[in-house]
Short mmCIF file of C-alpha atoms and ligand atoms in Angstrom, two decimals:
data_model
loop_
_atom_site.label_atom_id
_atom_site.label_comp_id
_atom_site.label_asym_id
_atom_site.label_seq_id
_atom_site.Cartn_x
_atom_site.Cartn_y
_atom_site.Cartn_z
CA UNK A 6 108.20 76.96 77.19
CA UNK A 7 107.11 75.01 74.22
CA UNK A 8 103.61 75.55 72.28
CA UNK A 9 100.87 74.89 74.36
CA UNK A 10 102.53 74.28 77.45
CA UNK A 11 101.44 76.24 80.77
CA UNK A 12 103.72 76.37 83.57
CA UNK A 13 103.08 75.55 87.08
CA UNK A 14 99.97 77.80 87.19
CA UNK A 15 99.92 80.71 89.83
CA UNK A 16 96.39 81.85 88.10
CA UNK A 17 92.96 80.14 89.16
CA UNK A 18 91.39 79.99 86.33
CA UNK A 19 87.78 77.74 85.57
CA UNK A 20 89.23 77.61 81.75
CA UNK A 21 91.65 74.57 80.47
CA UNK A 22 94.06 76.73 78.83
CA UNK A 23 96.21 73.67 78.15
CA UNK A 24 92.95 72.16 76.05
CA UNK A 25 91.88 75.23 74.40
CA UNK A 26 95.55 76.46 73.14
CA UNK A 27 95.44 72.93 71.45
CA UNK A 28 92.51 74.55 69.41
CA UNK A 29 94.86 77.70 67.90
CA UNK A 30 97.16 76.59 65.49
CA UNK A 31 99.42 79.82 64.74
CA UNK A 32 99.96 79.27 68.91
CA UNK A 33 102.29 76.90 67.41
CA UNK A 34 104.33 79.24 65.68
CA UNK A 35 107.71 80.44 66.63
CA UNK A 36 108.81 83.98 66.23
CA UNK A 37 112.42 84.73 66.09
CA UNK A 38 113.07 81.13 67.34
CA UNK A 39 110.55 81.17 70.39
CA UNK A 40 107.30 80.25 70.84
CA UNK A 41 105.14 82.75 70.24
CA UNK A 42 103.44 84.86 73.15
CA UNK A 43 100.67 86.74 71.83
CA UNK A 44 99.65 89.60 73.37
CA UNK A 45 98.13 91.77 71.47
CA UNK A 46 94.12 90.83 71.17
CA UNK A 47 92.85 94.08 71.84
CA UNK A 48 94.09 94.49 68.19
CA UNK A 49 92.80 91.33 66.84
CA UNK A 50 92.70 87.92 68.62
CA UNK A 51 93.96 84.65 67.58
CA UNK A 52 91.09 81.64 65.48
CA UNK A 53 90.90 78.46 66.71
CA UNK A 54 90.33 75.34 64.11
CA UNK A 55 87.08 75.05 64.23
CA UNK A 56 86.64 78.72 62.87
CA UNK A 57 89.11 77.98 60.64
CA UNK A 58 87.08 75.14 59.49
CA UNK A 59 83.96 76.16 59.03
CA UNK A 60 85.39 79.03 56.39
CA UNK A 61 87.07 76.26 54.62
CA UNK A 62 83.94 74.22 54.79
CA UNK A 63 81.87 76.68 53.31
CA UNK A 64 84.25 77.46 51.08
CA UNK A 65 84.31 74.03 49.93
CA UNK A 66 81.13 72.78 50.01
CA UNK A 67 78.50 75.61 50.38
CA UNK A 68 79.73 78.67 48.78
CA UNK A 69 77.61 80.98 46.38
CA UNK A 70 75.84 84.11 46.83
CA UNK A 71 72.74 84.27 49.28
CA UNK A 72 68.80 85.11 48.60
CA UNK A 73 69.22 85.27 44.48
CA UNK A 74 69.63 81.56 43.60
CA UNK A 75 66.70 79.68 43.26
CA UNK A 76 69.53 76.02 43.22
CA UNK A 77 71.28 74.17 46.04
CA UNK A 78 74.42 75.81 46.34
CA UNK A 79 72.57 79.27 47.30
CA UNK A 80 69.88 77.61 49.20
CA UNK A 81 72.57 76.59 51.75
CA UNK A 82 74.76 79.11 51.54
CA UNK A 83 71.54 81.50 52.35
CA UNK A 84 70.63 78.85 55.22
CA UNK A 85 74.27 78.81 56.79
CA UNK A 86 74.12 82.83 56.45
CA UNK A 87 70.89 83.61 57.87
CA UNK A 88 71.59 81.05 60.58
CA UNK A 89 74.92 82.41 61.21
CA UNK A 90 72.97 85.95 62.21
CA UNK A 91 70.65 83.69 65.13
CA UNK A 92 74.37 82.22 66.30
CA UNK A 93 75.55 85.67 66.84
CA UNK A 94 72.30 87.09 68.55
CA UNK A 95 72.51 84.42 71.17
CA UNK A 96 75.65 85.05 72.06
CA UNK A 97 74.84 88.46 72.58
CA UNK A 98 71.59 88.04 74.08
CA UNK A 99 69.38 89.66 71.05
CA UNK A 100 66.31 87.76 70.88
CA UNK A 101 65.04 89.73 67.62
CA UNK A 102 67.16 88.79 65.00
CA UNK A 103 66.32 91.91 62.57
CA UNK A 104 68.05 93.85 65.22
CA UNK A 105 71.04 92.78 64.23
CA UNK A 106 73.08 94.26 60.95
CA UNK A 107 75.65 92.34 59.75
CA UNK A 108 78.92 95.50 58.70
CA UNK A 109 82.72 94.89 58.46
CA UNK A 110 83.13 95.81 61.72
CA UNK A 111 82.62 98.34 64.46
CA UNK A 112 83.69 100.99 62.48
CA UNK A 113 81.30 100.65 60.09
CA UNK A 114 78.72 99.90 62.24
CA UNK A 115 79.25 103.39 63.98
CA UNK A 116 79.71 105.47 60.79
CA UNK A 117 76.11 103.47 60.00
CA UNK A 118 74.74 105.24 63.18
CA UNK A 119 76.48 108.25 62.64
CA UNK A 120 75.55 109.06 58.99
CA UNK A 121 72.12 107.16 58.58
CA UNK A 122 71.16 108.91 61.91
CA UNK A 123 73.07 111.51 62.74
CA UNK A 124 73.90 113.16 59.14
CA UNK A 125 69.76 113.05 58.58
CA UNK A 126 68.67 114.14 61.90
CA UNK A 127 71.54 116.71 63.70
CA UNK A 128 70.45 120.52 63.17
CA UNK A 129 73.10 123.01 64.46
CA UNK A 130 73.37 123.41 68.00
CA UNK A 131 72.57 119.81 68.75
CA UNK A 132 75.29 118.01 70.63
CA UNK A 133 76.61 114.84 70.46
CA UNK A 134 78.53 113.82 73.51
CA UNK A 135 81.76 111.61 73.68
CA UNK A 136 84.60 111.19 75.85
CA UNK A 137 88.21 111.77 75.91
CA UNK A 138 88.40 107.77 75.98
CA UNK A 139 87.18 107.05 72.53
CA UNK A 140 89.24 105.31 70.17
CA UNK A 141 89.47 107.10 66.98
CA UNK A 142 86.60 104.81 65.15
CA UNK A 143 83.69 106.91 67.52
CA UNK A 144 85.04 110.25 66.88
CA UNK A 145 86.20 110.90 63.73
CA UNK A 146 82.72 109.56 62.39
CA UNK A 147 81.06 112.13 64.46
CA UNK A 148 83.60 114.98 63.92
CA UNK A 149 82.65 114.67 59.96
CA UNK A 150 78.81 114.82 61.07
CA UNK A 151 79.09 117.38 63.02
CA UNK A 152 81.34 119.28 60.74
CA UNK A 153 78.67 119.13 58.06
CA UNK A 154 75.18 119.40 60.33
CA UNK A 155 76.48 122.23 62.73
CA UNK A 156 76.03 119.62 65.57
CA UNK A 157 78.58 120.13 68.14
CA UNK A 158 80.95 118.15 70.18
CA UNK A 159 81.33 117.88 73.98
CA UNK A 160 82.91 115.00 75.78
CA UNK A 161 83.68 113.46 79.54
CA UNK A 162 87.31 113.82 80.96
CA UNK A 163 88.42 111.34 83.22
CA UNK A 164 90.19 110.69 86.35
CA UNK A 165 93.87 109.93 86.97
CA UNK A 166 93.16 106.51 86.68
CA UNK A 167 91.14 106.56 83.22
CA UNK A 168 87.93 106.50 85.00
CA UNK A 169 85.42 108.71 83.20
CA UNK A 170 83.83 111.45 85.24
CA UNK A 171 80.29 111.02 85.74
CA UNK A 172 79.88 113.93 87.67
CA UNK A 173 80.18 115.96 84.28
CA UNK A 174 76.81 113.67 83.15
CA UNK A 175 74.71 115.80 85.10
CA UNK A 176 75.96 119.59 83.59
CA UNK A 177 76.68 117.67 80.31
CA UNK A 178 73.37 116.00 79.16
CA UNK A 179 70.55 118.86 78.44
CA UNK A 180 67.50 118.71 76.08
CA UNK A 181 70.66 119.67 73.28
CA UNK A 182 71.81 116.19 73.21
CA UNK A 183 70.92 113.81 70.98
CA UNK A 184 73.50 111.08 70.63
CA UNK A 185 75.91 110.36 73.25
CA UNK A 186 77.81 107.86 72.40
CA UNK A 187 80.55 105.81 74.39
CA UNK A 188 83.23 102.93 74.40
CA UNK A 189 81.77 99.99 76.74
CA UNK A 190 85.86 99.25 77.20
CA UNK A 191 88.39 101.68 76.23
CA UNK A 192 90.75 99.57 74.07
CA UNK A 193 93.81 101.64 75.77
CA UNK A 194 93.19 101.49 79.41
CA UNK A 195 91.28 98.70 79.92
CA UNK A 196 88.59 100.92 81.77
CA UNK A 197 84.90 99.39 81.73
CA UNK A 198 82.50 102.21 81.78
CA UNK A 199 79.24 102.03 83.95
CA UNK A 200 77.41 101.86 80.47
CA UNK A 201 73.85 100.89 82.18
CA UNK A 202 73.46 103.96 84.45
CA UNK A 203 75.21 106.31 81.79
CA UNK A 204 72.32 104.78 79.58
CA UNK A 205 69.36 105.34 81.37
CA UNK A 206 70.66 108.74 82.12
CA UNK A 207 71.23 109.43 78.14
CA UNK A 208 67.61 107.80 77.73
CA UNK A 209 65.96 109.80 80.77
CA UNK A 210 67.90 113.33 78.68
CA UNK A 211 66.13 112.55 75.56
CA UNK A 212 69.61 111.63 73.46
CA UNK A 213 70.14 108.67 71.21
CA UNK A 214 72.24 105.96 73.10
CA UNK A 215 74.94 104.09 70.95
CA UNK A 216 77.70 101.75 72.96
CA UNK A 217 81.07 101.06 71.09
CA UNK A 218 81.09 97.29 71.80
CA UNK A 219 84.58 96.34 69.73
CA UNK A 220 86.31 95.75 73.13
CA UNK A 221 83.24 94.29 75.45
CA UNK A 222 81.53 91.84 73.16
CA UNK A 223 84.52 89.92 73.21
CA UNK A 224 85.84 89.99 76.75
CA UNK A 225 82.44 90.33 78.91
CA UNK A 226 79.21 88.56 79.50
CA UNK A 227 77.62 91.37 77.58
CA UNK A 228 73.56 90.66 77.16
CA UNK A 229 73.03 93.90 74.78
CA UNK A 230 69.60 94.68 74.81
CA UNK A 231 69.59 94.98 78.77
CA UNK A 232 72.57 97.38 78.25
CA UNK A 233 69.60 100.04 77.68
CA UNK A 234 71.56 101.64 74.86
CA UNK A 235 69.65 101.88 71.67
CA UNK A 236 73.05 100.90 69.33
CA UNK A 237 76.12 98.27 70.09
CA UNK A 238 78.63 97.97 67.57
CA UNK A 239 81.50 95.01 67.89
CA UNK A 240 83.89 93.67 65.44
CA UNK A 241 84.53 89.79 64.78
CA UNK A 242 88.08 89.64 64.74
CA UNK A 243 88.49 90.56 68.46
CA UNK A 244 86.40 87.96 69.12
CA UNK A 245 88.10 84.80 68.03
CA UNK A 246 85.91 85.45 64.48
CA UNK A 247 87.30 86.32 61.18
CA UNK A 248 88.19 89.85 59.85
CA UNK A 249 86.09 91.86 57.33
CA UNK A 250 82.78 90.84 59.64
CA UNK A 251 80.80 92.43 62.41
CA UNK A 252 77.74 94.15 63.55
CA UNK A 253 75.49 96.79 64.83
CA UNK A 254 72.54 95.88 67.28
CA UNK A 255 69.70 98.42 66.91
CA UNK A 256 66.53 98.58 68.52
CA UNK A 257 64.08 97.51 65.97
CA UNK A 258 62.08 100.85 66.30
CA UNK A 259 64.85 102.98 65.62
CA UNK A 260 66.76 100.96 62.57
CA UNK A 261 63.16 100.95 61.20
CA UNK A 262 62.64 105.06 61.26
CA UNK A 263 66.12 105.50 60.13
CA UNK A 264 66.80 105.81 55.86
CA UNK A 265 69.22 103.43 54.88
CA UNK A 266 73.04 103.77 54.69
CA UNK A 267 74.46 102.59 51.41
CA UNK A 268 72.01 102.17 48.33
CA UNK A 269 72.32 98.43 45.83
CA UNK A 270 71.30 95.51 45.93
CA UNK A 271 69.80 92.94 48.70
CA UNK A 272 68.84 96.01 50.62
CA UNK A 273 65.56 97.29 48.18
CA UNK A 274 62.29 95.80 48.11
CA UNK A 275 61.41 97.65 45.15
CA UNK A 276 63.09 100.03 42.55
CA UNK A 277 62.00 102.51 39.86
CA UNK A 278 64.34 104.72 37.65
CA UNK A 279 63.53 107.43 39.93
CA UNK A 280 63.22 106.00 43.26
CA UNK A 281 62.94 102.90 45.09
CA UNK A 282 61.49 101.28 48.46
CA UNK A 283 63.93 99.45 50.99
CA UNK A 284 63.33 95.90 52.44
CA UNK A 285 62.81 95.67 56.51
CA UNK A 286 65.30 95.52 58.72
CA UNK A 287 68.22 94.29 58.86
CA UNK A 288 68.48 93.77 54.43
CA UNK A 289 67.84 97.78 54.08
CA UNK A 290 71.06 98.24 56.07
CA UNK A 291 73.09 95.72 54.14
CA UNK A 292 73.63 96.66 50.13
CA UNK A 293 75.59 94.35 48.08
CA UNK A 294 77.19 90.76 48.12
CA UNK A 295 76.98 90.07 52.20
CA UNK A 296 80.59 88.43 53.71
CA UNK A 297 78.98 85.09 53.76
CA UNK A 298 81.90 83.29 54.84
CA UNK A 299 82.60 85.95 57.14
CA UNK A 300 79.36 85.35 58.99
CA UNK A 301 80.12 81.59 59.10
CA UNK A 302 82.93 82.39 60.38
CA UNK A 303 81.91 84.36 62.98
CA UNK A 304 78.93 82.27 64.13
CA UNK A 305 81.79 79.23 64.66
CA UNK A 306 83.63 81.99 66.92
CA UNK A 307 80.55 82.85 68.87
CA UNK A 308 79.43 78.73 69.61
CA UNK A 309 83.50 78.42 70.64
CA UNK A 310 82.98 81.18 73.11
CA UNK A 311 79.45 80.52 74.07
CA UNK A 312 80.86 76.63 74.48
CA UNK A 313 83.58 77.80 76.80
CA UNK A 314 81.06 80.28 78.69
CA UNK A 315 80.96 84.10 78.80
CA UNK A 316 81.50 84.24 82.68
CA UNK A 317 84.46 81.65 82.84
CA UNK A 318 86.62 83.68 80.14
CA UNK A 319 86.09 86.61 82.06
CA UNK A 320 87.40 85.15 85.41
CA UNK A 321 90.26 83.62 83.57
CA UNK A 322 91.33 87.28 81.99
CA UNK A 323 90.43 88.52 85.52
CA UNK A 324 92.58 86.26 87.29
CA UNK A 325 95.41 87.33 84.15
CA UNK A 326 95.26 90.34 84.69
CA UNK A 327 95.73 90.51 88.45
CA UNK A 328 98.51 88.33 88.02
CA UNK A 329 99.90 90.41 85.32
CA UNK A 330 99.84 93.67 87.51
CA UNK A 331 100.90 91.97 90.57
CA UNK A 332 104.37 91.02 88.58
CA UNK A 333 104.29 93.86 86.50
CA UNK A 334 104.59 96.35 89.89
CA UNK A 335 107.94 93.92 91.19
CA UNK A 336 109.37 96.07 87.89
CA UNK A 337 111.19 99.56 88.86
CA UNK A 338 110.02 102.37 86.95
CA UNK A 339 107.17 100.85 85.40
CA UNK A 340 104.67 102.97 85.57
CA UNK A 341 100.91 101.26 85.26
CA UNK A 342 98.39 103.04 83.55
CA UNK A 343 94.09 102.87 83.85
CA UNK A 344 91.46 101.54 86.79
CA UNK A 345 93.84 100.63 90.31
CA UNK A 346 90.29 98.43 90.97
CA UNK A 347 90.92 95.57 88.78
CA UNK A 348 86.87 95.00 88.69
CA UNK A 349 86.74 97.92 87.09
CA UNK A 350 88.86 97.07 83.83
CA UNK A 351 89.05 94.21 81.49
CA UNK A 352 91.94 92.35 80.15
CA UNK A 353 94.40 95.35 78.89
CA UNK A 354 97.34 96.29 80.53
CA UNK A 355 98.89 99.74 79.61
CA UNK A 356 102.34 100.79 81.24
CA UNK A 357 105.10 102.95 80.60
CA UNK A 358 108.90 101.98 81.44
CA UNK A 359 111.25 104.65 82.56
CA UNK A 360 111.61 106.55 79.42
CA UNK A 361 112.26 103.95 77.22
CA UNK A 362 109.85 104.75 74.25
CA UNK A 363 107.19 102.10 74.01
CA UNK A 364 108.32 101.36 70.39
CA UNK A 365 111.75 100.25 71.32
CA UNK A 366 110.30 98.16 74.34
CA UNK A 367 107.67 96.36 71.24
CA UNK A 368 110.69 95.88 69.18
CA UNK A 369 112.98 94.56 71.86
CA UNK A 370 110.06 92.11 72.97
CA UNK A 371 109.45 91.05 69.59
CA UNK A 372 113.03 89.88 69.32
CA UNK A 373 111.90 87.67 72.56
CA UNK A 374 108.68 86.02 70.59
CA UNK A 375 106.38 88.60 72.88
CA UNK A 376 104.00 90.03 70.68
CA UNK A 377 102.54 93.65 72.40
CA UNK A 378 101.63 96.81 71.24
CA UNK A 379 103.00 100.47 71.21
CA UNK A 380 101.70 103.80 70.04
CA UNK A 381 98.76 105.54 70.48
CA UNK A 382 95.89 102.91 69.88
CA UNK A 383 94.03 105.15 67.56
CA UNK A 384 93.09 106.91 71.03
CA UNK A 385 95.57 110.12 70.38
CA UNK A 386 93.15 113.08 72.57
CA UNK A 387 93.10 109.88 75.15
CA UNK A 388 97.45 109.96 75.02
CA UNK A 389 97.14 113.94 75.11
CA UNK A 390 94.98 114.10 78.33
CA UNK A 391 97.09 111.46 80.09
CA UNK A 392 100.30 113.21 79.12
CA UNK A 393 102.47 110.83 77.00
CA UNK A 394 103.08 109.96 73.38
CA UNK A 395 102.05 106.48 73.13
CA UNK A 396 102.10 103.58 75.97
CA UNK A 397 102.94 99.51 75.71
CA UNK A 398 100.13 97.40 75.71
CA UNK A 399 99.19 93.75 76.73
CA UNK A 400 96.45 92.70 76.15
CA UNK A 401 95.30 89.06 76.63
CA UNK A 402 92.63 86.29 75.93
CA UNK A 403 91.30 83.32 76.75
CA UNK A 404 94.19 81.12 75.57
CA UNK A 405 96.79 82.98 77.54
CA UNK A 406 98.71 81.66 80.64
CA UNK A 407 100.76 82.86 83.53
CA UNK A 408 104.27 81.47 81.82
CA UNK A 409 103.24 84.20 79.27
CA UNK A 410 103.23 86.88 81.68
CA UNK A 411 106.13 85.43 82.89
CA UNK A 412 107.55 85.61 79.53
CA UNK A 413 106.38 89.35 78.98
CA UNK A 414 107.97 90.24 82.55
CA UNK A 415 111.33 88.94 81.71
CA UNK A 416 111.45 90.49 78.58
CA UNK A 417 110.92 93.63 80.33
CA UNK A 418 113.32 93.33 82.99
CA UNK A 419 115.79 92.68 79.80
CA UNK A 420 114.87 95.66 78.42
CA UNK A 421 115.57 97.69 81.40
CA UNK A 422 118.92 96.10 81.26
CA UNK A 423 119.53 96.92 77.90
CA UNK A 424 118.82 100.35 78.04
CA UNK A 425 121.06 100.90 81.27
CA UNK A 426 118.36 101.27 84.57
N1 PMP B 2 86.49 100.76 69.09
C1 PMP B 2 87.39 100.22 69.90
C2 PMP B 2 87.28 100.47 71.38
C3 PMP B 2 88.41 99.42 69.37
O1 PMP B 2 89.31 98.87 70.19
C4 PMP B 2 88.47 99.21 67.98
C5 PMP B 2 89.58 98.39 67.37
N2 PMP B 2 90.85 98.67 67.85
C6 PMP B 2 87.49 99.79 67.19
C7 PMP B 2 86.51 100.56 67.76
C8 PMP B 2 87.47 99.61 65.71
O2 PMP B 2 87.31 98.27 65.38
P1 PMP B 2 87.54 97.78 63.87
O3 PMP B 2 88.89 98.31 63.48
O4 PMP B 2 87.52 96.30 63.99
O5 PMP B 2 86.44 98.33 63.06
#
């Protein structure tokens, strides 16, 4: 297969792969002497040119540092920045722009939550409720709070299939809860979690509602504010958007009665020796030099997905991913981990092969230009309840194709063969 090309298709899909893979250079890259099949965007995903571009541009003909300046370079750096924040909210369906806090990621956005809410407000014998399905970036945060407020932990299980148990919601959520807080899409299954109804039953309880976006905002039509949640974090780079950039949505109400998370500059409205007052949202939660470039950057990913539409990219990954399990089953003991319902995951696939360790399966794929992971996925109580180590992971995009799962299939049946089954 050569860059860019798509065999004969066996996937409906209402995207032009062909056109679009045209718009990611490093697709052009070979890897041990084969084109490249990247599968691995649940970790980060792939930037097409006209990201690209528009960090070079500003780079190159905008760049200085935002709302000091009072000359031309800042003025349009500031204008490109605060219009980069509007570009992001539309994608994501936030009408009220203060809503949304610009942070490196979604692991800073939920540490935000955790310690400008949770450190302030969590007395001991409040609970904060997870699940066994959280990657490590919406527990550990709330492990330290809880370690130092007395708050304490409870969490769902799940089903055999990586399903969380809602039945637990019921015994689980009591006037002691005050956060719960949950992955939209668990980054190791694939499993999309009924977020609206879990929601409205957080709400209805009393408890704070925050929604670990990093592996939604970039896969589903996700219009936050309707989620019913009160916090969605997400993370550019798994979004077609640069690293180092991403944000936390927060009801206006709530990032308004909350005290601020780091102290410095940009985020004050006015300071004495002795104390200071903070500017409105979102400036009070962002101290110091902004990623300006970052946000550029990331408002040139969200027109390229808005461009391609939200509801096409899921049907292509959809369509993927049936494909993908539908060839990945024709392989003897592979065993296929998360949702059987394909509606009911997005596009991850995590498997196990005989008991070949998924790090020598990565390895021996990588020699074959097919990039996946292996390990634990920063999810290691999720690996513990399901009973293994680590699992292989693909995980794919908008710019995959069919001759890539091909690719990934035969690369497993070689595998196989190399280790003897
Ligand atoms: N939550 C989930 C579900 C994730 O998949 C990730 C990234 N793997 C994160 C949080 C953390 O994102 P980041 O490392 O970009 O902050």
């Amino acid at each position: 297969m050569t860059a860019g090309a798509v065999a004969a298709a066996p996937v409906t899909s209402p995207l032009d792969v062909e056109r679009i893979r045209e718009d990611f250079p490093i697709l052009r890259e070979t890897v041990n002497g084969r084109p490249i099949v990247y599968l691995d965007n649940a970790a980060s995903t792939q930037k097409p040119r006209q990201v690209i571009d528009a960090i070079v541009r500003h780079y190159e003909r905008d760049n200085a540092n935002v709302h000091r300046g009072i000359h031309e370079l800042s003025n349009r750096a500031t204008d490109a920045y605060d219009a980069a924040r509007q570009r992001v909210a539309a994608l994501l369906g936030i009408t009220d722009t203060a809503e949304l806090v610009w942070t490196r990621g979604a692991t800073e956005a939920l540490n935000l939550v955790a310690y400008a809410w949770g450190m302030n407000r969590l007395r001991p014998g409040d609970e904060i409720l997870l699940s066994v399905l959280e990657h490590h970036s919406n527990l550990v945060p709330w492990q330290l709070v809880a370690q130092r407020t007395g708050a304490r932990l409870r969490f769902l299980e799940i089903d055999d299939q990586g399903r969380l148990e809602l039945s637990m919601l019921d015994d689980l959520l009591t006037e002691r809860t005050k956060i719960v807080s949950l992955t939209h899409v668990s980054n190791a299954l694939g499993t999309v979690n009924p977020i609206r109804e879990i929601a409205a039953k957080a709400k209805a309880a009393g408890a704070l509602m925050v929604v670990d976006g990093a592996q939604s905002a970039p896969h589903l039509p996700v219009d936050v504010p309707s989620l019913g949640a009160d916090f969605y974090a997400f993370s550019g780079h798994k979004m077609c958007g640069p690293t180092g950039i991403g944000g936390l949505w927060g009801r206006r109400d709530v990032l308004e009665a909350m005290a601020p998370f780091h102290g410095g500059g940009d985020m004050i409205e006015w300071v004495e020796l002795e104390s200071s007052t903070y500017a409105p949202i979102p400036a009070k939660f962002e101290a110091g030099t902004p990623n300006v470039a970052g946000a550029v950057g990331l408002a040139a990913a969200a027109d390229y997905l808005g461009g391609l539409g939200r509801d096409a990219i899921l049907a292509h990954e959809r369509a993927l991913v049936a494909y993908a399990v539908q060839r990945l089953r024709e392989i003897p003991d592979l065993q296929l981990l998360g949702p059987r319902d394909l509606s009911e995951r997005s596009g991850v696939v995590s498997f196990t092969l005989a008991d070949i360790h998924p790090h020598d399966l990565a390895t021996i794929l990588d020699n074959e230009g097919v990039a996946i992971r292996a390990g634990h996925h920063c999810t290691q109580p999720l690996m513990k309840c399901l009973g293994v180590g680590s699992t292989a992971r693909a995980s794919f995009y908008l710019y995959n194709t069919s001759a890539e799962v091909d690719a990934l299939v035969d690369a497993l049946h070689r595998a196989r063969g190399l280790f003897g089954y």
